[in-house]
Coordinates of C-alpha atoms in Angstrom, one line a residue:
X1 CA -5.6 -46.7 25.6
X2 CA -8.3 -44.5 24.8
X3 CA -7.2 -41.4 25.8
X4 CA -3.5 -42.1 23.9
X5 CA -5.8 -42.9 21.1
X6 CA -7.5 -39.6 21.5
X7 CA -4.8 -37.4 21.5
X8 CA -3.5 -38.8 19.1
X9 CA -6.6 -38.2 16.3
X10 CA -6.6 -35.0 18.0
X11 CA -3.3 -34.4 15.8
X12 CA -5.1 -34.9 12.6
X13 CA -7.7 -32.7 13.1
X14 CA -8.0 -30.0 11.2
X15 CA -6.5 -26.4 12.1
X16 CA -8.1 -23.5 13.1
X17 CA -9.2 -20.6 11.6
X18 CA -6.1 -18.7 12.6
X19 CA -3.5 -20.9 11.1
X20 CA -6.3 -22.1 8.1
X21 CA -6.0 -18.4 6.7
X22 CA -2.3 -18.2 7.8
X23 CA -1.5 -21.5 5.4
X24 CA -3.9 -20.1 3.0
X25 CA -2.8 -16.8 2.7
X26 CA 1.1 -17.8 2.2
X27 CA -0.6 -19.7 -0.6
X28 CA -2.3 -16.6 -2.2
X29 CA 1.1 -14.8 -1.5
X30 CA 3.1 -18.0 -3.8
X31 CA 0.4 -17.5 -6.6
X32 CA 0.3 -13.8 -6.8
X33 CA 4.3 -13.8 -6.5
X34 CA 4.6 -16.0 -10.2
X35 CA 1.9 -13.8 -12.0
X36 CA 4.4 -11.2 -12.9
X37 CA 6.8 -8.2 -13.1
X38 CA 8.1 -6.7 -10.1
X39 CA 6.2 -3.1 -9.2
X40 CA 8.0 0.0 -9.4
X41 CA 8.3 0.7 -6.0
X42 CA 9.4 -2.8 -5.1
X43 CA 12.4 -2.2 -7.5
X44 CA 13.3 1.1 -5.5
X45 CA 13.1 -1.0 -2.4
X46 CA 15.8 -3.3 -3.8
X47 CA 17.7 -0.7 -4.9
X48 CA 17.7 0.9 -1.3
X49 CA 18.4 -2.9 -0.2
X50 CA 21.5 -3.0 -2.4
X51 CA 22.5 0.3 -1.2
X52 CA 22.4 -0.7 2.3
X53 CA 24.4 -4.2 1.4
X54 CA 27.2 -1.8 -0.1
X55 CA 27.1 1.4 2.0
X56 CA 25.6 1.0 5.3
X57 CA 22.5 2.6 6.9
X58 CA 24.1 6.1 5.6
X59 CA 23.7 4.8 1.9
X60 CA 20.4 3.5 2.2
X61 CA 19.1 7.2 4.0
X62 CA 20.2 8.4 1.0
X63 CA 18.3 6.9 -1.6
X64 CA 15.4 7.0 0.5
X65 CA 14.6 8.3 4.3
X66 CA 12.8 5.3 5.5
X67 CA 14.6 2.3 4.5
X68 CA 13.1 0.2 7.0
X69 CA 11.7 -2.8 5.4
X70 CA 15.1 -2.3 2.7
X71 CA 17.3 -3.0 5.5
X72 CA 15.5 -6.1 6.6
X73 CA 15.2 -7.4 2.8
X74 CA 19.4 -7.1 3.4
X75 CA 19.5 -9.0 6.5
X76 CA 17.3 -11.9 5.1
X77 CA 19.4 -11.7 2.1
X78 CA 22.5 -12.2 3.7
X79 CA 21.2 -14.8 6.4
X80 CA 18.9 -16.8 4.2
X81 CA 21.2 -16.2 0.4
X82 CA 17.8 -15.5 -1.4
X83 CA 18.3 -12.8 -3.6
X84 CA 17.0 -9.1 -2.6
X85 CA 13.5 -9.3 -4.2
X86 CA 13.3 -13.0 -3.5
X87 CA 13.4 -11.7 0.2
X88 CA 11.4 -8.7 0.1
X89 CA 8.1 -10.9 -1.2
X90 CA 8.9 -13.7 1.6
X91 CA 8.9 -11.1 4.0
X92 CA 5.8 -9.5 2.5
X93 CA 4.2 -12.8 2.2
X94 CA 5.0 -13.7 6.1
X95 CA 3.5 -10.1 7.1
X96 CA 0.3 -10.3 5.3
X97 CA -0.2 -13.9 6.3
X98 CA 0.6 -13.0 10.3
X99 CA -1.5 -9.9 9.8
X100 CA -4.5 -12.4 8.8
X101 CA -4.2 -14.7 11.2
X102 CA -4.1 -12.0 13.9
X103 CA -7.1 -9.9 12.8
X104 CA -9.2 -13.4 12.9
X105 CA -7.7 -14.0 16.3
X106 CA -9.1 -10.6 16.7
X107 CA -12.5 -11.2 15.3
X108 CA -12.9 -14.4 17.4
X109 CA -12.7 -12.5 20.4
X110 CA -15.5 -10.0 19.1
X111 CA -17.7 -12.5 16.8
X112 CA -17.1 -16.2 18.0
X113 CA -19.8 -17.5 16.2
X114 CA -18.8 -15.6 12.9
X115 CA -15.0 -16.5 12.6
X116 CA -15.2 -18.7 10.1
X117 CA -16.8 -16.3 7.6
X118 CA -14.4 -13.5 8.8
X119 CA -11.7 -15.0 7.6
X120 CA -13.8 -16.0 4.4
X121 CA -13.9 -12.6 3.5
X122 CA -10.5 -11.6 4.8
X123 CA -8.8 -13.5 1.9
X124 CA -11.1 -12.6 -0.6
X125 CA -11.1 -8.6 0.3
X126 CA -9.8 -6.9 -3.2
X127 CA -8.6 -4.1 -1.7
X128 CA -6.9 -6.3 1.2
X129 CA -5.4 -9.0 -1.3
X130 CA -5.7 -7.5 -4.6
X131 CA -1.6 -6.2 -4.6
X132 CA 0.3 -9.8 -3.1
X133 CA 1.8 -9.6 -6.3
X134 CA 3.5 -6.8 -5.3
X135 CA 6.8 -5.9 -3.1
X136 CA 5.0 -2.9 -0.8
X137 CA 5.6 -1.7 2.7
X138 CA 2.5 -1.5 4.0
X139 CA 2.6 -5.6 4.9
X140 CA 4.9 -4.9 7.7
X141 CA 2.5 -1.9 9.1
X142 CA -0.3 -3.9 8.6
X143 CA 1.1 -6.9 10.4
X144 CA 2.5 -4.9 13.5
X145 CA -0.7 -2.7 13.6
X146 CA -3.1 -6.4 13.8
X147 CA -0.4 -7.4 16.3
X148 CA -1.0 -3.9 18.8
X149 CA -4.8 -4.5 18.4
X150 CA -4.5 -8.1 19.3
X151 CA -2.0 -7.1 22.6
X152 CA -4.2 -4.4 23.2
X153 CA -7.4 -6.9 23.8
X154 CA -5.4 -9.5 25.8
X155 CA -3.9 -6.0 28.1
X156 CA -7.6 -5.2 28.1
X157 CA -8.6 -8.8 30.5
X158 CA -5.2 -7.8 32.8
X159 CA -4.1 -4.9 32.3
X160 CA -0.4 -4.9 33.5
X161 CA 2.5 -2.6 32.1
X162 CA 4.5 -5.0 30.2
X163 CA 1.9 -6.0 27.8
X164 CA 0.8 -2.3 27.3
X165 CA 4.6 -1.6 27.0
X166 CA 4.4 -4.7 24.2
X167 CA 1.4 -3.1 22.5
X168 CA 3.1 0.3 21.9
X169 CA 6.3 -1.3 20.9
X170 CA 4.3 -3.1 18.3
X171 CA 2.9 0.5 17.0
X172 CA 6.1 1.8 16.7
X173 CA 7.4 -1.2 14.8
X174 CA 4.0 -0.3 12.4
X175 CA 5.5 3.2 12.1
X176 CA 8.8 2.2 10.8
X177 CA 7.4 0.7 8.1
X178 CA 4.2 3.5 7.3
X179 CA 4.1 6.4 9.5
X180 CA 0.9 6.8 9.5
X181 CA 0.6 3.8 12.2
X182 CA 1.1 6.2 14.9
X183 CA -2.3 7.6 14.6
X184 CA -3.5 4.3 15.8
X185 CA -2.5 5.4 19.1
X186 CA -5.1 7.9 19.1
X187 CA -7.7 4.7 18.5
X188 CA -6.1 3.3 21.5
X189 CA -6.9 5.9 23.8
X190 CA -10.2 6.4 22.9
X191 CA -11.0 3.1 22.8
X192 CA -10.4 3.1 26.4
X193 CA -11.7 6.7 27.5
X194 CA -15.7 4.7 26.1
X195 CA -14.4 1.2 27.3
X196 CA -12.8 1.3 30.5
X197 CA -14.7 1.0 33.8
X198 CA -15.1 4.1 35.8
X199 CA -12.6 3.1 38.4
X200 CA -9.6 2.0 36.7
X201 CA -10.3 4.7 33.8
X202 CA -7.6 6.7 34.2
X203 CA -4.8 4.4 35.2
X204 CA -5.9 2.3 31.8
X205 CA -5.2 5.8 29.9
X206 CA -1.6 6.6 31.4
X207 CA -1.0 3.0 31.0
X208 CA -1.9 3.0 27.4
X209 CA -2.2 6.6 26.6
X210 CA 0.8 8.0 28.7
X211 CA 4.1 7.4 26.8
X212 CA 2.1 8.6 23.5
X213 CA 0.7 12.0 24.4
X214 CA 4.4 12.4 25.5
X215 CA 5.7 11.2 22.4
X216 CA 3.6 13.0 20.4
X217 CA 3.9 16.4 22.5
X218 CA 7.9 16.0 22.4
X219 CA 7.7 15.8 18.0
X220 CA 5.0 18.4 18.0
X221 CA 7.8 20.8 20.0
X222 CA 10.5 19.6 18.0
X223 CA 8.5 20.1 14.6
X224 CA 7.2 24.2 15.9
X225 CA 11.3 24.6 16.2
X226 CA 12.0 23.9 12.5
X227 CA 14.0 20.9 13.8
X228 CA 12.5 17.9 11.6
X229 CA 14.4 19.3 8.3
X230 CA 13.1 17.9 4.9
X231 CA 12.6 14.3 6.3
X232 CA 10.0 11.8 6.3
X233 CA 8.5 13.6 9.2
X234 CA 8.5 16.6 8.7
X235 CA 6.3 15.8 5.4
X236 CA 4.0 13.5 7.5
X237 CA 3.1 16.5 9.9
X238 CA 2.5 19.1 6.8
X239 CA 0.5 16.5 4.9
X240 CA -2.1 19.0 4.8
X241 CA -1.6 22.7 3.9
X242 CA -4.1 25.5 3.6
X243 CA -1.7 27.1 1.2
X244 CA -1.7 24.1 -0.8
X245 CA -5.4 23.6 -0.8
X246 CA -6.0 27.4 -1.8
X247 CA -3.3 27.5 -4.2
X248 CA -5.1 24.0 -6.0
X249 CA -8.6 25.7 -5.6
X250 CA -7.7 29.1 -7.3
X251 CA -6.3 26.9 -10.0
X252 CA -9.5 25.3 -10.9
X253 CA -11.8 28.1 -10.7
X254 CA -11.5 29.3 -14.0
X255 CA -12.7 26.3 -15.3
X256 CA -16.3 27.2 -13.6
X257 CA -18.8 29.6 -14.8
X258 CA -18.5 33.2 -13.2
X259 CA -21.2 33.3 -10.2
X260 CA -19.6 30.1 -9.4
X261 CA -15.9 30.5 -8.5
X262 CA -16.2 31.3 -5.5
X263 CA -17.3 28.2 -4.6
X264 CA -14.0 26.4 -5.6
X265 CA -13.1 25.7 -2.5
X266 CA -15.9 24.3 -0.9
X267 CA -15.9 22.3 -4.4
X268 CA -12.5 20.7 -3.9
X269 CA -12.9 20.1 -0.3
X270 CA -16.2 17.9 -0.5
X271 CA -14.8 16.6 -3.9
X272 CA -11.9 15.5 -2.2
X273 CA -13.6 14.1 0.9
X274 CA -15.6 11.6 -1.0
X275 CA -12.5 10.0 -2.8
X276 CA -12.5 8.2 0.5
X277 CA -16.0 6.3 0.5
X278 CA -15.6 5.9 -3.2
X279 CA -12.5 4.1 -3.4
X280 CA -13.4 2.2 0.2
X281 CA -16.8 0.9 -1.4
X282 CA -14.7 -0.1 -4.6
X283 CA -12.4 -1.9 -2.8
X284 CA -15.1 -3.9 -0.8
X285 CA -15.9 -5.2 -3.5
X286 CA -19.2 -7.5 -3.6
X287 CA -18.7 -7.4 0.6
X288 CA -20.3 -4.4 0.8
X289 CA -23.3 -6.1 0.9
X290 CA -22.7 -8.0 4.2
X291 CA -21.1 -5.0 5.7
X292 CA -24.5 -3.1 5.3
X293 CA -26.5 -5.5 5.8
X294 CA -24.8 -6.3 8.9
X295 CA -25.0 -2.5 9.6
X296 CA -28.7 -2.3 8.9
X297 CA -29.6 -5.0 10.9
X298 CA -31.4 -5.1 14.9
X299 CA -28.3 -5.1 16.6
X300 CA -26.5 -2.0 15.3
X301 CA -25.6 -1.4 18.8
X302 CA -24.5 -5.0 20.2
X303 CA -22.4 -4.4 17.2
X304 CA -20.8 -1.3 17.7
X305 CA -20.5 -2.7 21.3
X306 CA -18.1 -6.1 20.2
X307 CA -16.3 -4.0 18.0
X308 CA -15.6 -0.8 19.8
X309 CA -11.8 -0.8 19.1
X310 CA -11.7 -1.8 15.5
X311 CA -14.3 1.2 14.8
X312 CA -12.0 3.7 16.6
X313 CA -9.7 2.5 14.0
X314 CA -11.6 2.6 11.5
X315 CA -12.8 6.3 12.1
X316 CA -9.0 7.6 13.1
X317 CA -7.6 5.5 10.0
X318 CA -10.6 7.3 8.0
X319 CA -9.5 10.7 8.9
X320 CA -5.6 9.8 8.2
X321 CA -6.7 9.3 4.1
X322 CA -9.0 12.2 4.5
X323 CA -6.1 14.4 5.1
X324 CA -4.4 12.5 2.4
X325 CA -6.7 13.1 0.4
X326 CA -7.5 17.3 0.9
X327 CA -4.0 17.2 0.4
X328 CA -3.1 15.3 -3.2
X329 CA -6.9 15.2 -4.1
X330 CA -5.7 11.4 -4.7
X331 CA -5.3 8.0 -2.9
X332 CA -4.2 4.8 -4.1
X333 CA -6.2 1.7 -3.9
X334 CA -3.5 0.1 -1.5
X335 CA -3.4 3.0 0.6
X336 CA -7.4 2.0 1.3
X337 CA -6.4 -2.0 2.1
X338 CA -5.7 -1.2 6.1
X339 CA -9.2 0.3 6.3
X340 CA -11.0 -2.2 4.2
X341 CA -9.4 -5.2 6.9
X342 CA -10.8 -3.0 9.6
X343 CA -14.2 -3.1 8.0
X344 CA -13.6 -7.1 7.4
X345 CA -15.0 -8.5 11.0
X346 CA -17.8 -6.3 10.6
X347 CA -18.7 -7.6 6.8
X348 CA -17.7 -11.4 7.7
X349 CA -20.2 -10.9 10.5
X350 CA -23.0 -10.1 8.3
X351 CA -22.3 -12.5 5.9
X352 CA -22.7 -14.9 8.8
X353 CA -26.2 -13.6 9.4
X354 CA -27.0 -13.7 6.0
X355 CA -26.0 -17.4 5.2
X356 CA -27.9 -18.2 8.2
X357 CA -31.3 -16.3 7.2
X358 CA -30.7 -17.7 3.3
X359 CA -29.2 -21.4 4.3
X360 CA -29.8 -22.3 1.0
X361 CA -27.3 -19.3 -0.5
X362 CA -24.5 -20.4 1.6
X363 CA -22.4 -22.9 -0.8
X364 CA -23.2 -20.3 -4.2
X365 CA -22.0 -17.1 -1.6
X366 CA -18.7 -19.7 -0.3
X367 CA -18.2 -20.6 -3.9
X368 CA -18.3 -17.0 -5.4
X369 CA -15.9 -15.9 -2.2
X370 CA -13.6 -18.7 -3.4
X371 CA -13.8 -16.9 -7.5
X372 CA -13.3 -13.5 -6.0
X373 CA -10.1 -14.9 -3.7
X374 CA -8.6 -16.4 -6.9
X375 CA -9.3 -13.7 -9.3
X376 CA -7.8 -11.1 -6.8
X377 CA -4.1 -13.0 -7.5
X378 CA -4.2 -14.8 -10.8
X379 CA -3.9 -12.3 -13.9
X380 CA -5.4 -13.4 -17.1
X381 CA -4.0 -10.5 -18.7
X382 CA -0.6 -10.6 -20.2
X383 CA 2.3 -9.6 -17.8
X384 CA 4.7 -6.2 -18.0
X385 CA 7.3 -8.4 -20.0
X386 CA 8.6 -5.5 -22.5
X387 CA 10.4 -4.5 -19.6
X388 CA 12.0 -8.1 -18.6
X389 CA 12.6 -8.1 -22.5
X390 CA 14.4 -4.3 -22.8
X391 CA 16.7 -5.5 -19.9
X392 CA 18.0 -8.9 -21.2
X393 CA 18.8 -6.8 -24.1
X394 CA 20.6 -4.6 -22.9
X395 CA 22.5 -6.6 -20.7
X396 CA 23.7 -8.9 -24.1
X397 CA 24.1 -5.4 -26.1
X398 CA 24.9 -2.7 -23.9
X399 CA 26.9 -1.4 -20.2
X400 CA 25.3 1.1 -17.6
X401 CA 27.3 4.2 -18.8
X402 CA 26.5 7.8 -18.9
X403 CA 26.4 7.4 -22.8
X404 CA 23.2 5.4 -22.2
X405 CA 20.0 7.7 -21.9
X406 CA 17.9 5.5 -20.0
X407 CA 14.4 6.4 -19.6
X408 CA 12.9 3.7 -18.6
X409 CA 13.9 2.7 -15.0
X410 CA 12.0 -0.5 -14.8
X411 CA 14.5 -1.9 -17.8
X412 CA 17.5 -0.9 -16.3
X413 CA 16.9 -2.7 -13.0
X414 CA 15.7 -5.5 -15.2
X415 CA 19.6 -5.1 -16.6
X416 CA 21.2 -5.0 -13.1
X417 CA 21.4 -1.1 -14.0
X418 CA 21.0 1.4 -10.9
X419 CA 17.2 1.8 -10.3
X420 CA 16.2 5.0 -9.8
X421 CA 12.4 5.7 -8.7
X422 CA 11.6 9.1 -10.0
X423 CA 8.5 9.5 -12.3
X424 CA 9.0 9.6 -15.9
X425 CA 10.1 13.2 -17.3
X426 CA 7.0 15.3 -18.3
X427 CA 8.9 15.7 -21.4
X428 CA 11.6 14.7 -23.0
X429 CA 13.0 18.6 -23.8
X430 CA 16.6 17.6 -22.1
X431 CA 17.0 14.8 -24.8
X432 CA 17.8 16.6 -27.8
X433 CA 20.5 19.1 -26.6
X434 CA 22.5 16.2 -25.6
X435 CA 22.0 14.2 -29.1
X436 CA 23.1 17.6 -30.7
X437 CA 26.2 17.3 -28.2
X438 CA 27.0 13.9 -29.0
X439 CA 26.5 12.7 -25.3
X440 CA 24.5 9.8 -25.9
X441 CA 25.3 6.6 -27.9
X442 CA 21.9 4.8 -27.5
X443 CA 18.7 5.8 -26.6
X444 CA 16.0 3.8 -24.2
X445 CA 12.7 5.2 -24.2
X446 CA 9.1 4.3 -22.3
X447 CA 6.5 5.1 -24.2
X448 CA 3.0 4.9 -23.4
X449 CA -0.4 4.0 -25.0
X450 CA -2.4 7.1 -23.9
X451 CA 0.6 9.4 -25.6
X452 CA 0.5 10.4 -29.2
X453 CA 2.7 8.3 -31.9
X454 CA 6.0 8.3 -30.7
X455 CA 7.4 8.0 -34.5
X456 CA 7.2 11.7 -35.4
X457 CA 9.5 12.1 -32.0
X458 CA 12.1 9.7 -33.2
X459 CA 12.2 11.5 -36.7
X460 CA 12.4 15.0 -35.3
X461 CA 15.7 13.3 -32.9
X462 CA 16.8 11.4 -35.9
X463 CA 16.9 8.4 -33.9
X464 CA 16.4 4.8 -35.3
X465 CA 14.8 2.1 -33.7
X466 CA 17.2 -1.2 -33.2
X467 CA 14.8 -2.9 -30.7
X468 CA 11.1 -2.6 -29.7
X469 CA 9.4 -4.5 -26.9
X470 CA 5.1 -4.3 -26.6
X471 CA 3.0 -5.0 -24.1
X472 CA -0.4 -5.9 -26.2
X473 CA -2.2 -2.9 -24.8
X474 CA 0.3 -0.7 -26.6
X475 CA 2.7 0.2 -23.5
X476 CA 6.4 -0.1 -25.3
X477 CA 10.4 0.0 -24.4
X478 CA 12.1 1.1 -27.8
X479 CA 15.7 1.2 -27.8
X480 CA 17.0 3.2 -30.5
X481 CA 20.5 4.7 -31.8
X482 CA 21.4 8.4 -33.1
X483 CA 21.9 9.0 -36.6
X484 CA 24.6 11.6 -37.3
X485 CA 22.7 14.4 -38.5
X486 CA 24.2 18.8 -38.1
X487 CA 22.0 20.3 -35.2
X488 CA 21.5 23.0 -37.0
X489 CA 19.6 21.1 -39.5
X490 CA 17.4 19.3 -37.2
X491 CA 16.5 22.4 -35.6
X492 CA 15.6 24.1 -38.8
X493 CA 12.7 21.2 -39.5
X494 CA 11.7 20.6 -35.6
X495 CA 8.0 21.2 -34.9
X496 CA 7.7 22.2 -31.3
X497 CA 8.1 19.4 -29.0
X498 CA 4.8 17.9 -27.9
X499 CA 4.7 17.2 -23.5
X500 CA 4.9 13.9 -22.6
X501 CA 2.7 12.9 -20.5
X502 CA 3.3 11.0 -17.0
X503 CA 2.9 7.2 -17.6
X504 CA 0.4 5.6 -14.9
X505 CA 1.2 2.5 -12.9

């Protein structure tokens, strides 16, 4: 009777870390998903989606060469009847939550005694959690790259081909999502060239290694031919180019004083470089403190030691942004979230030490964790409506048609109108030929608060304004008509028309 009894309190216990932060982090994911808009790339992901539902894999290709995670928001369309967004944030939800519970099961292997805090500051991470609201494809790299890490320790106990076989699989699943996944490889092999005992080193490197180097050798071949085309690739491989690079530093050495320009280079490289630890310590948030304190500690070494394979990610993922990086001069704060969960172990690890040096810190640091978690997925500032707004109208007042300058692709998806992801024009110089030709009926514009007064603009087009939507910061969709007005006479009072400048996300 006892042991019935047992087993069955032994269901109402409460569950473990790994499926805690699982259940939590779908939670996060429903929060984050009702605070707002749809982002911009999410919307081009749908598109692709829609493509793909009407055209095939050929359709979707062409809207955008990887339409991976597009082609799955189809499949779960049609097999669950959600619509295409509705899918796209489950499946984004599902990802980030199995990449959570994974990287604990992770850290449990390397800090037993710390998992609890691990996963702590996994949820609360800003640069891990602060874009849930958002329909992205890094979820599914993320997940699959956690998954390859968490193989690759279980391979590590009994090292047998099918499991390594698993743990490059799961890799290449990564890289169908981001590309950059593949580098991880490199982690994995030198994680076992330091960790591998003498014996069996070699056999653990072709075993994990092997298939890889191959890989990699046969696309470095086919990319020296010329054979990758324009593709996705083919950009991957030429993310950095000296040409580039000398081409950008030339352009900015004007800008220093004379005995100076020559070191334009050297400037933009280093400039560049520290992008990187800037936007990773901003991200971190207030769990930098852990992390160093953590790395500052006695047992920098035991350390290093328990987490040997999520530093050689760390360093390789590192190096992937500091190509980025020499490359755009620029990184986005998402594009930082992968390496900000590698650092997470690590941090939750100190905080463990630190709670247990300050006991009487530890409910004020759990409670501020729990402050940081919500604020990362409720917004208390007002939501992107103008754009929800400028599509409803235009679906009551107006049809997708050539006569329709849209210029705003965020209200035209929010009118069922083809989404198209390009960046706003730099100006607006291709406007005013076509009013003078008749071509266009109506007139959608974005118009952003960091660009002058757009009403000088609609006087010089002779437009007037029949709808306006505002965000409260000043962002605005104005939908206006053309009056009839002789080009000749407009041309005769136009100032010279003023840049527009890109709009930032």
């Amino acid at each position: 009777m006892q042991k019935h009894l047992s087993r069955v309190m032994a269901g109402f216990e409460a569950p473990g870390p790994r499926a805690t932060v699982f259940l939590a982090s779908l939670l996060l994911s429903l929060v984050a998903a009702r605070q707002g808009t749809i982002n911009r790339d999410g919307m081009f992901y749908v598109q692709t989606a829609r493509d793909f539902l009407e055209g095939g894999f050929g359709a979707a290709y062409a809207t955008f060469h990887w339409p991976f995670l597009s082609i799955l928001m189809a499949v779960v369309s049609q097999l669950t009847g959600l619509g295409l967004e509705a899918s796209g944030l489950l499946l984004n939800g599902l990802f980030l939550a199995g990449a959570c519970s994974l990287l604990v099961a992770c850290a449990g292997r390397m800090f037993p005694e710390a998992v609890w805090p691990i996963g702590l500051v996994l949820l609360a991470l800003p640069g891990f959690n602060g874009y849930r609201d958002e329909l992205l494809r890094e979820y599914g790299g993320w997940f699959f790259v956690m998954l390859s890490f968490w193989l690759a320790m279980r391979w590590s106990d009994f090292p047998r081909w099918p499991l390594a076989l698993a743990v490059q699989l799961s890799l290449l699943a990564a890289s169908l999502f981001r590309t950059e996944a593949l580098a991880f490889f490199a982690a994995l092999i030198l994680w076992q060239l330091f960790e591998a005992p003498a014996g069996e080193r070699w056999r653990r490197l072709a075993m994990i290694g092997g298939l890889p180097v191959i890989g990699l050798a046969t696309l470095l071949a086919i990319y020296a031919a010329g054979q990758f085309g324009t593709g996705r690739l083919a950009r991957d491989f030429d993310r950095f180019s000296v040409e580039r690079f000398d081409a950008r530093a030339l352009a900015m050495a004007p800008a220093f004083i004379d005995y100076a320009r020559d070191q334009a280079r050297t400037v933009l490289f280093f400039g560049s470089l520290a992008i990187v630890p800037v936007k990773f310590v901003s991200k971190m948030g207030i769990f930098i403190v852990p992390l160093l304190y953590a790395f500052f500690g006695k047992e920098l070494r035991v350390l290093l030691g328990r987490s040997r394979l999520f530093a050689w990610a760390f360093l390789v993922y590192s190096l992937v942004l500091c190509a980025h990086v020499l490359d755009l001069q620029y990184i986005s704060g998402r594009h930082t979230g992968l390496l900000v969960a590698l650092a997470a172990p690590v941090s939750g690890y100190g905080l463990w030490q630190l709670m247990r040096r300050f006991p009487v810190w530890k409910i004020p640091v759990i409670v501020l964790a729990v402050l940081v978690m919500a604020g990362n997925v409720v917004s208390l500032g007002a939501s992107k409506k103008q754009y929800v707004e400028a599509g409803n109208w235009l679906v009551k007042n107006a049809i997708d048609s050539p006569r329709v300058y849209v210029e705003s692709p965020r209200a035209a998806y929010y009118a069922g109108w083809r989404f198209t992801a390009r960046s706003l024009p730099e100006n607006r110089s291709g406007l005013a030929p076509g009013l003078d030709e008749g071509k266009y009926d109506l007139v959608v514009l974005e118009v952003s608060r960091k660009e002058p007064a757009v009403e000088p603009l609609l006087r010089e087009l002779n437009l007037v304004v029949v709808a306006r939507f505002a965000h409260p910061n000043g962002d605005a969709v104005i939908i206006a008509r053309p009056l009839a007005a002789p080009a000749q006479d407009r041309a005769a009072n136009t100032p010279a028309r003023r840049a527009k400048p890109a709009v930032s996300e």
